[in-house]
Short mmCIF file of C-alpha atoms and ligand atoms in Angstrom, two decimals:
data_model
loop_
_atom_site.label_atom_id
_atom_site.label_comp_id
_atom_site.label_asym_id
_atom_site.label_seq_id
_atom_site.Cartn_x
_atom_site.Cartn_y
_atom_site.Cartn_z
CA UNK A 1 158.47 114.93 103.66
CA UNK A 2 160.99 117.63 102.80
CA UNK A 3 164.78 117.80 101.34
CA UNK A 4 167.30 119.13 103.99
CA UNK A 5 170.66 120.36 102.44
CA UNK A 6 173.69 121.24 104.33
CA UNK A 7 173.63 125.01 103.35
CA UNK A 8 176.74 125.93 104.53
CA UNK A 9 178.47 123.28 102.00
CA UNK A 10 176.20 124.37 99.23
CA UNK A 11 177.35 127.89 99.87
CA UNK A 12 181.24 127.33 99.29
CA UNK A 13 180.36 126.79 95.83
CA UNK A 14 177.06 128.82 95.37
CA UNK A 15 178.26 132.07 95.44
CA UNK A 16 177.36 135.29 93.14
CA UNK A 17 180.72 135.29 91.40
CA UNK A 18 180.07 131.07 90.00
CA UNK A 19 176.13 132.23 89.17
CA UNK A 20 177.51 134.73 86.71
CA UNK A 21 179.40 132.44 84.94
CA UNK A 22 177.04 129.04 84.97
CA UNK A 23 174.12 128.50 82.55
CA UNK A 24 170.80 130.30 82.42
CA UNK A 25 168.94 127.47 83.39
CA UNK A 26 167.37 126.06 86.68
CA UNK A 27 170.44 123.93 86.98
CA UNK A 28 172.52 126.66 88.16
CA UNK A 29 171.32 126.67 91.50
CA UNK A 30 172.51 122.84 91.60
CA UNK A 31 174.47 122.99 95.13
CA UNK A 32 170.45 123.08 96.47
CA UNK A 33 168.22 120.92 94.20
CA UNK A 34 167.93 116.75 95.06
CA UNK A 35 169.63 115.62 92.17
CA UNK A 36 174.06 114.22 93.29
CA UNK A 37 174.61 113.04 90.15
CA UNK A 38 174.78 115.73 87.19
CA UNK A 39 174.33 113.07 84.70
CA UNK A 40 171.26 112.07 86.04
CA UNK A 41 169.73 115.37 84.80
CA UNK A 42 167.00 114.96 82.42
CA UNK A 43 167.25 118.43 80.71
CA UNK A 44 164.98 119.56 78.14
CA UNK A 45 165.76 123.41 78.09
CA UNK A 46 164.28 124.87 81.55
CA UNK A 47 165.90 127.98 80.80
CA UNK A 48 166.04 131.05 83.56
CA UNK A 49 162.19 133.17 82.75
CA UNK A 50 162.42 136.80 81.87
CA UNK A 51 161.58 139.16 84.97
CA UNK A 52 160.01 141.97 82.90
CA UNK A 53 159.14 145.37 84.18
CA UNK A 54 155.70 146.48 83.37
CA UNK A 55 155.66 149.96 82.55
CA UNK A 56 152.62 150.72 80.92
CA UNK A 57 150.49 149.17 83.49
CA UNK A 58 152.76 150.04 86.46
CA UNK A 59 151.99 153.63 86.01
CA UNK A 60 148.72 153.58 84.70
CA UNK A 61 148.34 151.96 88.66
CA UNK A 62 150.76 154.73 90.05
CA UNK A 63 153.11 151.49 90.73
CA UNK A 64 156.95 152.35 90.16
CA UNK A 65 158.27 148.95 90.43
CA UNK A 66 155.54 146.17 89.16
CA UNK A 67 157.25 143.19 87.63
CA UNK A 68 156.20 139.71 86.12
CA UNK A 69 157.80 136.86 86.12
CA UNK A 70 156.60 135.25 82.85
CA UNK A 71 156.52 131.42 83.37
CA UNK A 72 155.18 130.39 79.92
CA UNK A 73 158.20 130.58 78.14
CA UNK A 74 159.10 126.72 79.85
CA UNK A 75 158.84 123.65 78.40
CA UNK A 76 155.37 122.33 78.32
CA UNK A 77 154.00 126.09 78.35
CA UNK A 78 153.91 126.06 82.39
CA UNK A 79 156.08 126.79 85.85
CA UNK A 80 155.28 123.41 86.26
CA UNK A 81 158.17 122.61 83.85
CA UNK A 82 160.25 123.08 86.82
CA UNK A 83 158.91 120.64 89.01
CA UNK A 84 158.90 118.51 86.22
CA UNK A 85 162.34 118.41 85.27
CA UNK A 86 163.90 117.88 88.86
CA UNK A 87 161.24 115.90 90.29
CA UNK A 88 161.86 113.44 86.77
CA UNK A 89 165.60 113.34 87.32
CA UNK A 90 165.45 113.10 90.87
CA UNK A 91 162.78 109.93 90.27
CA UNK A 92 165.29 108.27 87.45
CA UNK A 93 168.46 108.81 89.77
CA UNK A 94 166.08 106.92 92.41
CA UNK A 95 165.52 103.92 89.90
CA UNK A 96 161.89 105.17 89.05
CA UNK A 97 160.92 103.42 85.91
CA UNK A 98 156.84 104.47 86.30
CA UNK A 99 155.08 107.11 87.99
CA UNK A 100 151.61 107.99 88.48
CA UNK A 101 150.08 112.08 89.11
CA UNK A 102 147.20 113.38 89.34
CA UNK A 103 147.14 116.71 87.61
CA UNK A 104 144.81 119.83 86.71
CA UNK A 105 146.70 119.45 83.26
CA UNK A 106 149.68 121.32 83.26
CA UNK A 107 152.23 119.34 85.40
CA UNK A 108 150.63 116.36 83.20
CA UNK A 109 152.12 117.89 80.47
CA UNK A 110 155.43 118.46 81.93
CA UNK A 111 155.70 115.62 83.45
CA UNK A 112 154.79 113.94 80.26
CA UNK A 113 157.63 115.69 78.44
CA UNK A 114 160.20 114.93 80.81
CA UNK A 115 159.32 111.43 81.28
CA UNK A 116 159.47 111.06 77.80
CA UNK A 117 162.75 112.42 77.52
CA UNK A 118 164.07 110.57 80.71
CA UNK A 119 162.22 107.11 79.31
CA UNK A 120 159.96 106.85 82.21
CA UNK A 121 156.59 105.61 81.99
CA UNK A 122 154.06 108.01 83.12
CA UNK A 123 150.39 107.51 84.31
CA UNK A 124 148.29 111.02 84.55
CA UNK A 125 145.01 111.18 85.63
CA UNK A 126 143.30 114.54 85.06
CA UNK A 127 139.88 115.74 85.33
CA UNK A 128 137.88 115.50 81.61
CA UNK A 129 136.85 119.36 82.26
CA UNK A 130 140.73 119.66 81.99
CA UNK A 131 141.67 121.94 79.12
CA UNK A 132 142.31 119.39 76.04
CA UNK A 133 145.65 120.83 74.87
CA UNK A 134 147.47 119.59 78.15
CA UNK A 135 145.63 116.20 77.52
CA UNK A 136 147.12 115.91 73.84
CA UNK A 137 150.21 116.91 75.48
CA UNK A 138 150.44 114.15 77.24
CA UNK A 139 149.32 111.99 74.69
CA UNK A 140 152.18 113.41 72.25
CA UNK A 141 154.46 112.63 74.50
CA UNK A 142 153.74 109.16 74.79
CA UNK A 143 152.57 108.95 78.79
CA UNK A 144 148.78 106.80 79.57
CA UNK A 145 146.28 109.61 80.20
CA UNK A 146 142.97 109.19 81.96
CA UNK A 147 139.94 111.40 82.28
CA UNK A 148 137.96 111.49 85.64
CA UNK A 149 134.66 112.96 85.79
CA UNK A 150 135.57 114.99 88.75
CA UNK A 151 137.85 117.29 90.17
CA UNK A 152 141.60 116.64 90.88
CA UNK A 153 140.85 115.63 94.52
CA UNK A 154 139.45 112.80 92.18
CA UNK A 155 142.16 112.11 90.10
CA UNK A 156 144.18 111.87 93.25
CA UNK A 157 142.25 109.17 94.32
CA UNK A 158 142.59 107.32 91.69
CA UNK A 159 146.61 107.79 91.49
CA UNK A 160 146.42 106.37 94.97
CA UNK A 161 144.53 103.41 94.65
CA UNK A 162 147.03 102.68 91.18
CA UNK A 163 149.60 103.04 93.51
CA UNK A 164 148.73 101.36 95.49
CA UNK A 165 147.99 98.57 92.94
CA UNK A 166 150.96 98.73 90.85
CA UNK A 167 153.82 100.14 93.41
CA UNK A 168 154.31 102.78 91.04
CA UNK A 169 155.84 105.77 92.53
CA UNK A 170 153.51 108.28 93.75
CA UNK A 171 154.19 111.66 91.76
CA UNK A 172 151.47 113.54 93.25
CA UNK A 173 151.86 116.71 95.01
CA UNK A 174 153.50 116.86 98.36
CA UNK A 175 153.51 112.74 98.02
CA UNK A 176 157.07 112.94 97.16
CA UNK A 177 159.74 115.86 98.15
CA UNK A 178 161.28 116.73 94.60
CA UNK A 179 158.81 118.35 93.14
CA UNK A 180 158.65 121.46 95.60
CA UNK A 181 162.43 121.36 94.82
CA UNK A 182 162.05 122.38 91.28
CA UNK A 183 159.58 124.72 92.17
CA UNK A 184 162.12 126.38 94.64
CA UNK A 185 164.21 127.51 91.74
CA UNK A 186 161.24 129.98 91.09
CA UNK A 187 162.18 132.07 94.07
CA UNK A 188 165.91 131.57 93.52
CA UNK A 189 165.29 133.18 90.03
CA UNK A 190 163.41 135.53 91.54
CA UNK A 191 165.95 136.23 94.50
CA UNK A 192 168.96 136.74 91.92
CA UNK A 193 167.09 139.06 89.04
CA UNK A 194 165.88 141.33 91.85
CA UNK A 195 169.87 142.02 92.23
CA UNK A 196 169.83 139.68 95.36
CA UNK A 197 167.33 141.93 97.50
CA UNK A 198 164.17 140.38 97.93
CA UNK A 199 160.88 142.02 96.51
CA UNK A 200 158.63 143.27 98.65
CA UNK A 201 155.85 141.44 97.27
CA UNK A 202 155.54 138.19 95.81
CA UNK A 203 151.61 137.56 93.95
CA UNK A 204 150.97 134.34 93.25
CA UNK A 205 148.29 132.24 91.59
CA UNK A 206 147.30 129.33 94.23
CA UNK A 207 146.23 126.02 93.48
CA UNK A 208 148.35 123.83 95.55
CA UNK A 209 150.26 126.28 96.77
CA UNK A 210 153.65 123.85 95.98
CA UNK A 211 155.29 127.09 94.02
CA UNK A 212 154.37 129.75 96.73
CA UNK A 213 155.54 126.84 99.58
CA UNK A 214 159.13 126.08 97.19
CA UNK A 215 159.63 130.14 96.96
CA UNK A 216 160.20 130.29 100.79
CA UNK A 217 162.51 127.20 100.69
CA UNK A 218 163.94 129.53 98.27
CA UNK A 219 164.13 132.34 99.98
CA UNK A 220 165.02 131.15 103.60
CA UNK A 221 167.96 129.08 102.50
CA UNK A 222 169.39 131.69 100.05
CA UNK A 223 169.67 133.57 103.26
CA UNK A 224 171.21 131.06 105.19
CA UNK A 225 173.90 130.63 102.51
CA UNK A 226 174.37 134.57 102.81
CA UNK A 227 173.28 135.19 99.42
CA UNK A 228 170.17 137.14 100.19
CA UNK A 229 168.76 139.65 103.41
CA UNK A 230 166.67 137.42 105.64
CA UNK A 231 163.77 139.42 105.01
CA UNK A 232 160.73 137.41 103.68
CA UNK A 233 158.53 139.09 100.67
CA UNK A 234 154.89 139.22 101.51
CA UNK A 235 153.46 136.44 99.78
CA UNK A 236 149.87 137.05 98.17
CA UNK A 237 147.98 133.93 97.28
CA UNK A 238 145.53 134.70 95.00
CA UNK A 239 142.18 132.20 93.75
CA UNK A 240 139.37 132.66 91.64
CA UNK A 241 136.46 133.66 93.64
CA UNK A 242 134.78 130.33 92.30
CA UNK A 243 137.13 127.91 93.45
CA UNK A 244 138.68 130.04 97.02
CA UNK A 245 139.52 127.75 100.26
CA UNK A 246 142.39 128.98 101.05
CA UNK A 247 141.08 132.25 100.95
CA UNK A 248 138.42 131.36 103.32
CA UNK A 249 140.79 129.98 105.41
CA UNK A 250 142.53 133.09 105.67
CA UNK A 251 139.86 135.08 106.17
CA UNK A 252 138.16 132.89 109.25
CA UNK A 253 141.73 132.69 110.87
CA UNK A 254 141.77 129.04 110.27
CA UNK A 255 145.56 126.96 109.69
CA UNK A 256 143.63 125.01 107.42
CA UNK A 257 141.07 124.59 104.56
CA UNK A 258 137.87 122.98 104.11
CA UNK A 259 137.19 121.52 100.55
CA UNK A 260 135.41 124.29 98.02
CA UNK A 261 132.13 122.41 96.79
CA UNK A 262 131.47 122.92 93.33
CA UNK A 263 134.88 124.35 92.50
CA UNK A 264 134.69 126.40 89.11
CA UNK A 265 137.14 129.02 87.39
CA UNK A 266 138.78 129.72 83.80
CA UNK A 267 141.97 129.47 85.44
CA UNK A 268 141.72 125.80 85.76
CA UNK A 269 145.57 125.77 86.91
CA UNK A 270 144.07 126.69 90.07
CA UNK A 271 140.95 124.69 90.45
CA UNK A 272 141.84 123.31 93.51
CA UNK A 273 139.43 122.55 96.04
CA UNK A 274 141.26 121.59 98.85
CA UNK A 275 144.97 121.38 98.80
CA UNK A 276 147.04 119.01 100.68
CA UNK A 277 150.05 121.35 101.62
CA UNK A 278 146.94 124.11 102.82
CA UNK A 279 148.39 124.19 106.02
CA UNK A 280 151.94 124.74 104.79
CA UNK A 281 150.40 127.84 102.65
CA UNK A 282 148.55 129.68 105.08
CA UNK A 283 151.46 129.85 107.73
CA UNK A 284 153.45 131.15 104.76
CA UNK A 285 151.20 133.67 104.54
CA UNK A 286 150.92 134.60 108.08
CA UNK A 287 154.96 134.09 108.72
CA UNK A 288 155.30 136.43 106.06
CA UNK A 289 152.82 139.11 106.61
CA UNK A 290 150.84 138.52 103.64
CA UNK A 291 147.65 137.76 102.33
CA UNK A 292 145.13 135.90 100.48
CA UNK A 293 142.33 137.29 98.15
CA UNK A 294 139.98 136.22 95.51
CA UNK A 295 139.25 137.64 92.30
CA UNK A 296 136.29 137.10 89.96
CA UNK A 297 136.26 135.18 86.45
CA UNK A 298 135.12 138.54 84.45
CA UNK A 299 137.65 140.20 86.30
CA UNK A 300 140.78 137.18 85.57
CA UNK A 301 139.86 137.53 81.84
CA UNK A 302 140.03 141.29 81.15
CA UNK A 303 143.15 141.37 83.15
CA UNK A 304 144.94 138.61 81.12
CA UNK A 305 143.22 140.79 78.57
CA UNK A 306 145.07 143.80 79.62
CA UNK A 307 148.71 142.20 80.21
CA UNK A 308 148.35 141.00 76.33
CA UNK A 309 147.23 144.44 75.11
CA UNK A 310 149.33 147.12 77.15
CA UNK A 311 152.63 145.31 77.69
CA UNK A 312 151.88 142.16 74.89
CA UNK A 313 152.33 139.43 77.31
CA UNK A 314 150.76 136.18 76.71
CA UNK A 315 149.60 135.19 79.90
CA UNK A 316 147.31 132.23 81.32
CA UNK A 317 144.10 133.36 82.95
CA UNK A 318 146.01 132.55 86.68
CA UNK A 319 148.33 135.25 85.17
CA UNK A 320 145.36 137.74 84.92
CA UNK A 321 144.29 136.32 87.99
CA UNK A 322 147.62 137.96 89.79
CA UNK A 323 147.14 141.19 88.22
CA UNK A 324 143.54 141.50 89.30
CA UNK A 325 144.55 141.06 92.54
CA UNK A 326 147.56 143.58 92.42
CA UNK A 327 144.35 146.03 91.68
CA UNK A 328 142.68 145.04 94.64
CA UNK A 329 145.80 145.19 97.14
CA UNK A 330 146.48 148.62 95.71
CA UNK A 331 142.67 150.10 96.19
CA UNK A 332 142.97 148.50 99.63
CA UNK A 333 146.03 149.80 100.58
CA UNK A 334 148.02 146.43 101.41
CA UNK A 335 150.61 147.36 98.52
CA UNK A 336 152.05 150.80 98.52
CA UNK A 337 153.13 152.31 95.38
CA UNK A 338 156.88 152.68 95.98
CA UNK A 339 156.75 148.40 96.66
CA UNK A 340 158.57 146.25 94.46
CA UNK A 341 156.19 143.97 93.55
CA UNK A 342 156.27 140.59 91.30
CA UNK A 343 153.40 139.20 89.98
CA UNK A 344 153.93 135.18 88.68
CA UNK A 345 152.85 134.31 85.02
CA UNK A 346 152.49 130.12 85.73
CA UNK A 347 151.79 129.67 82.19
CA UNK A 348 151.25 130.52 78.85
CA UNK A 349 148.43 132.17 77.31
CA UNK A 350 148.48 129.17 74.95
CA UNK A 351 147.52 126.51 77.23
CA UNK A 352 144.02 127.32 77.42
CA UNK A 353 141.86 128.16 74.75
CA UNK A 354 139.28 129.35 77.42
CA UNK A 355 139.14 133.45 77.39
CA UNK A 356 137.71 135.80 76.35
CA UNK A 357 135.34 134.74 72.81
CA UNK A 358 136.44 137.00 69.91
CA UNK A 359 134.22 138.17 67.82
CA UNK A 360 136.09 138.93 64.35
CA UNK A 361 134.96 139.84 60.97
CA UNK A 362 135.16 136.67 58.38
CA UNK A 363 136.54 137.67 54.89
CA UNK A 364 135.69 135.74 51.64
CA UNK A 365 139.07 135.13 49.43
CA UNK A 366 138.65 138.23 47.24
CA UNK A 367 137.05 140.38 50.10
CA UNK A 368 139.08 143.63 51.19
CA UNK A 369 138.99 145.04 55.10
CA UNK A 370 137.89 148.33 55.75
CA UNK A 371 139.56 150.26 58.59
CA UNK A 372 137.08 153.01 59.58
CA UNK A 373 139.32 156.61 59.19
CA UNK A 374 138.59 156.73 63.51
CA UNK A 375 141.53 154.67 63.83
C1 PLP B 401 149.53 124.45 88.77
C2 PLP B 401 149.26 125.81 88.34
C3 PLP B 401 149.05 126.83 89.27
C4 PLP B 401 149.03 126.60 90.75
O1 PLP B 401 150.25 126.17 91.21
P1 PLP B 401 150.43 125.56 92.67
O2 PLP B 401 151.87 125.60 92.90
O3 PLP B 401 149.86 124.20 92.62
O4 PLP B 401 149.67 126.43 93.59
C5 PLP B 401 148.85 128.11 88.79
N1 PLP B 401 148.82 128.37 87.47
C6 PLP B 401 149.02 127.42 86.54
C7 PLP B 401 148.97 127.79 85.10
C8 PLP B 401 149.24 126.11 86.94
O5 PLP B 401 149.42 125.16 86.01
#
């Protein structure tokens, strides 16, 4: 189930010369989001993400034009703030007073935060491997939180049966339209700080695929309101090598997945192992000309590694994740330099305590450091 808008009503009012004036936040695309009523919006401060340039590692790859799109800076620490806050409003506008989700953590979170804020009653299942920050999260905020031992596929069980139960309404991915809504806004962000011409590339972290499937909503109905060229970016899902269906998918030629056994990556945002929109995602891909490739754990951590040390950007491992691949599509030739590419930050380097292990000295109160005269 999807939302249809009439875009050619949306567009009276959604036009370049209103954007510049309306408030940096996902709202301002309003004319094309689920919720009629503006007081229905539960708004917590889902302000517009920076699109930063990255300079230092742009030309160290010979690329002229590589962006991010930092996604940490939302509420809850995750893109999935965006789902959040119109899939919440949409569900209180609707009468929702509970909800059950399954999540990986992060849409627990801000889910959590928005139901809190809207005074909905939320029930998250999430798998115990899930990183415990998104579980206290939760917890703060007030919703019931369970722990499966299993994957999300689990968890969604679960939130089914509970659904089932309780007629609670059914939060999970794809289960109800509003989320991929919020997730839209992504690509109308996108669409607008790229000065209204699409990028040539979009890179993408892939778990459900419910951000890369809302950025072509985005993008095809910003073109039929005239906003935007109809010209699709390549869209580049990208998965850890240990958790990878849709890339096998894409590889075999297949329109859909087969679950991943024993799915396992640091970037637990996209420990998916067989998503239920898969389908949806790899015609994306094809419709679009673009790809999808899988990148090792080593290889995710130094490159969230990298994006905190050359351009100091606090990224999640699924960030690193998107760079790593930009390495890959370079080497292979997919991206050429002179491409304007945009690599998606979901979340913030703070969400997962995973990483990297440091090894630092440990001082004693009245100890001094000693910096060795080769730095
Ligand atoms: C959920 C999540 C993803 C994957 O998003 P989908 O839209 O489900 O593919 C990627 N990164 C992080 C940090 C996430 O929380």
């Amino acid at each position: 189930m999807l939302a249809r808008y009439d875009v050619s009503l949306a567009a009276r009012t959604l036009t370049r010369e209103n954007l510049a004036r309306r408030p940096r936040d996902l709202w301002r695309y309003h004319e094309l989001l689920p919720v009629r009523d503006p007081a229905r919006i539960v708004a917590i401060g889902e302000s517009v993400t920076p699109l930063t340039r990255l300079d230092t590692l742009g030309n160290a790859l010979g690329l002229a034009h590589l962006y991010i799109k930092d996604e940490g800076l939302l509420p809850g620490g995750s893109f999935k703030a965006r789902g959040a806050a119109v899939g919440v409003s949409r569900a209180r506008e609707l009468g929702v007073s509970a909800f059950a989700m399954p999540t990986n953590g992060n849409a627990g979170a801000a889910w959590s935060l928005y139901a809190a804020k809207a005074g909905l009653q939320a029930h998250i299942v999430m798998p115990a491997r899930a990183p415990l920050l998104s579980r206290s999260v939760c917890t703060l905020a007030g919703a019931r939180v369970y722990a499966v031992n299993g994957l999300i596929n689990d968890a969604g069980k679960i939130v089914a049966k509970a659904v089932a139960k309780y007629g609670l309404y059914d939060a999970s991915t794809l289960k109800e339209p509003y989320r991929i809504e919020g997730k839209k806004t992504l690509g109308f962000e996108i669409a607008e700080q790229c000065g209204w011409e699409p990028p040539d590339v979009i890179v993408y972290p892939t778990g459900g695929g419910v951000g890369l499937i809302g950025m072509q909503r985005a993008f095809r109905e910003l073109a039929e309101a005239g906003l935007l060229k109809p010209r699709m970016p390549r869209f580049i899902a990208v998965q850890s090598s240990g958790c990878a269906p849709i890339v096998r998918a894409w590889e075999q030629g297949d329109a859909v997945s087969t679950q991943w056994e024993g799915a396992n990556t640091v970037a637990f945002g996209i420990n998916v192992p067989k998503a239920l929109g898969d389908f949806l995602i790899l015609r994306i891909l094809k419709e679009s000309a673009g790809a999808a490739i899988a990148v090792d754990d080593a290889d995710i951590l130094h490159h969230q590694s990298l994006l905190a040390r050359r351009e100091g950007i606090y990224a999640s491992p699924e960030g690193g994740a998107a760079l790593a691949a930009v390495v890959d599509l370079v080497r292979s030739g997919t991206v050429s330099r002179d491409e304007r590419i945009v690599i998606v930050n979901t979340g913030s380097g703070a969400l997962e305590s995973g990483g990297i292990p440091a090894v630092i000295p440990v001082l004693e109160p009245d100890d001094e450091i000693s910096i060795p005269a080769s730095l």
